Tab-separated table of C-alpha atoms in Angstrom:
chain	number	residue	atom	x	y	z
A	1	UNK	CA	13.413	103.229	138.224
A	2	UNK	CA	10.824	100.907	138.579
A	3	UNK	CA	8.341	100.067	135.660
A	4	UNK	CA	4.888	98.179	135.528
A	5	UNK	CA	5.483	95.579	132.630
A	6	UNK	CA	1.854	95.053	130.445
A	7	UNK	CA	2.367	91.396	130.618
A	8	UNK	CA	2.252	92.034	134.503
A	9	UNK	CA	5.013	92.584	137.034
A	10	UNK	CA	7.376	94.921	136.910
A	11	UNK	CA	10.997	95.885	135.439
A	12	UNK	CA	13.506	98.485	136.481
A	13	UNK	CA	16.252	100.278	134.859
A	14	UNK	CA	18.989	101.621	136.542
A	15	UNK	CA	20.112	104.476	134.289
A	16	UNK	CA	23.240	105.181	136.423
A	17	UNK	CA	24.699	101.922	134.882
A	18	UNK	CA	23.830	102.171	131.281
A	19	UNK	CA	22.532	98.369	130.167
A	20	UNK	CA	21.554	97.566	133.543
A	21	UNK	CA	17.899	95.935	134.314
A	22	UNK	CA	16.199	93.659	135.740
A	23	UNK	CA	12.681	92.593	136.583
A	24	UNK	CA	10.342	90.569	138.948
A	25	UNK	CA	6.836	89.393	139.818
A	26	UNK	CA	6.232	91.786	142.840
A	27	UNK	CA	7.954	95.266	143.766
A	28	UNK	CA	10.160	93.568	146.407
A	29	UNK	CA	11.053	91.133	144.079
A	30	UNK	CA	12.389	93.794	141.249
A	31	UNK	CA	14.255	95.678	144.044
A	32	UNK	CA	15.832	92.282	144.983
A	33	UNK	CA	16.554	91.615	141.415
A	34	UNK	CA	17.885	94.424	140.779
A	35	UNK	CA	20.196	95.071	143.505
A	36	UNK	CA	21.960	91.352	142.349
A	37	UNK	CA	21.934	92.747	139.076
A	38	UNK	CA	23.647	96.324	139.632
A	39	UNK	CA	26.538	93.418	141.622
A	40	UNK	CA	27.108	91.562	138.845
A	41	UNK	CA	26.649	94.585	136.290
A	42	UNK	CA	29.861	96.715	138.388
A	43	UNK	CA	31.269	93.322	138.789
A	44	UNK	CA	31.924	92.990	135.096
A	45	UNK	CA	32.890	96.261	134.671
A	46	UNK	CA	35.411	95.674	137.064
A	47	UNK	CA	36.886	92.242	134.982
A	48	UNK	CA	36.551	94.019	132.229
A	49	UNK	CA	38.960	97.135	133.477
A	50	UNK	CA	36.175	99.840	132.772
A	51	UNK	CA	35.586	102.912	135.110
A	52	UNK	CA	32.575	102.023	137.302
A	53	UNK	CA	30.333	105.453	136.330
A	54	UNK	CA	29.769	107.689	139.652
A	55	UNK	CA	26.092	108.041	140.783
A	56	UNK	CA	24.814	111.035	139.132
A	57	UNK	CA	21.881	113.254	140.747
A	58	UNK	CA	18.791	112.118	139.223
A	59	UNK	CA	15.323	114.066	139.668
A	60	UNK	CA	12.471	112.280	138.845
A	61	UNK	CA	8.872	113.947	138.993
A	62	UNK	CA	5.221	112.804	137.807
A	63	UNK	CA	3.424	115.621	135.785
A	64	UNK	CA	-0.632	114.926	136.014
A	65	UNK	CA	-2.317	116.536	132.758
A	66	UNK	CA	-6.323	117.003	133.412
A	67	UNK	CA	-8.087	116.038	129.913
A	68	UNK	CA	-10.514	118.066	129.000
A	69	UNK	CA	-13.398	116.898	126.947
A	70	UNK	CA	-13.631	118.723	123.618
């Protein structure tokens, strides 16, 4: 999941791998960023003996609320 950050650019979370983020100047970048970062974060797991966590079904939806003016 990609995020826009307020101090500009963007961060991501990858909530299949609990602790695991990363972040970058552009979109591409993030993606980039984060791909080297879910490596290294299943990478340690792996030193570390721990059960690399399956991919779980995720469904992720925008809900748009219309204000209305009181």
């Amino acid at each position: 999941m990609i995020h826009k950050a307020e101090e500009g650019g963007f961060w991501a979370e990858v909530p299949a791998l609990s602790g695991c983020f990363s972040q970058g100047e552009t979109i591409e970048e993030t993606i980039a960023n984060t791909k080297e970062a879910i490596e290294l974060h299943i990478s340690c797991l792996r030193e570390d003996g721990e059960e690399i966590p399956a991919d779980n079904e995720f469904i992720i939806s925008r809900v748009r609320i219309e204000t209305v003016a009181v």
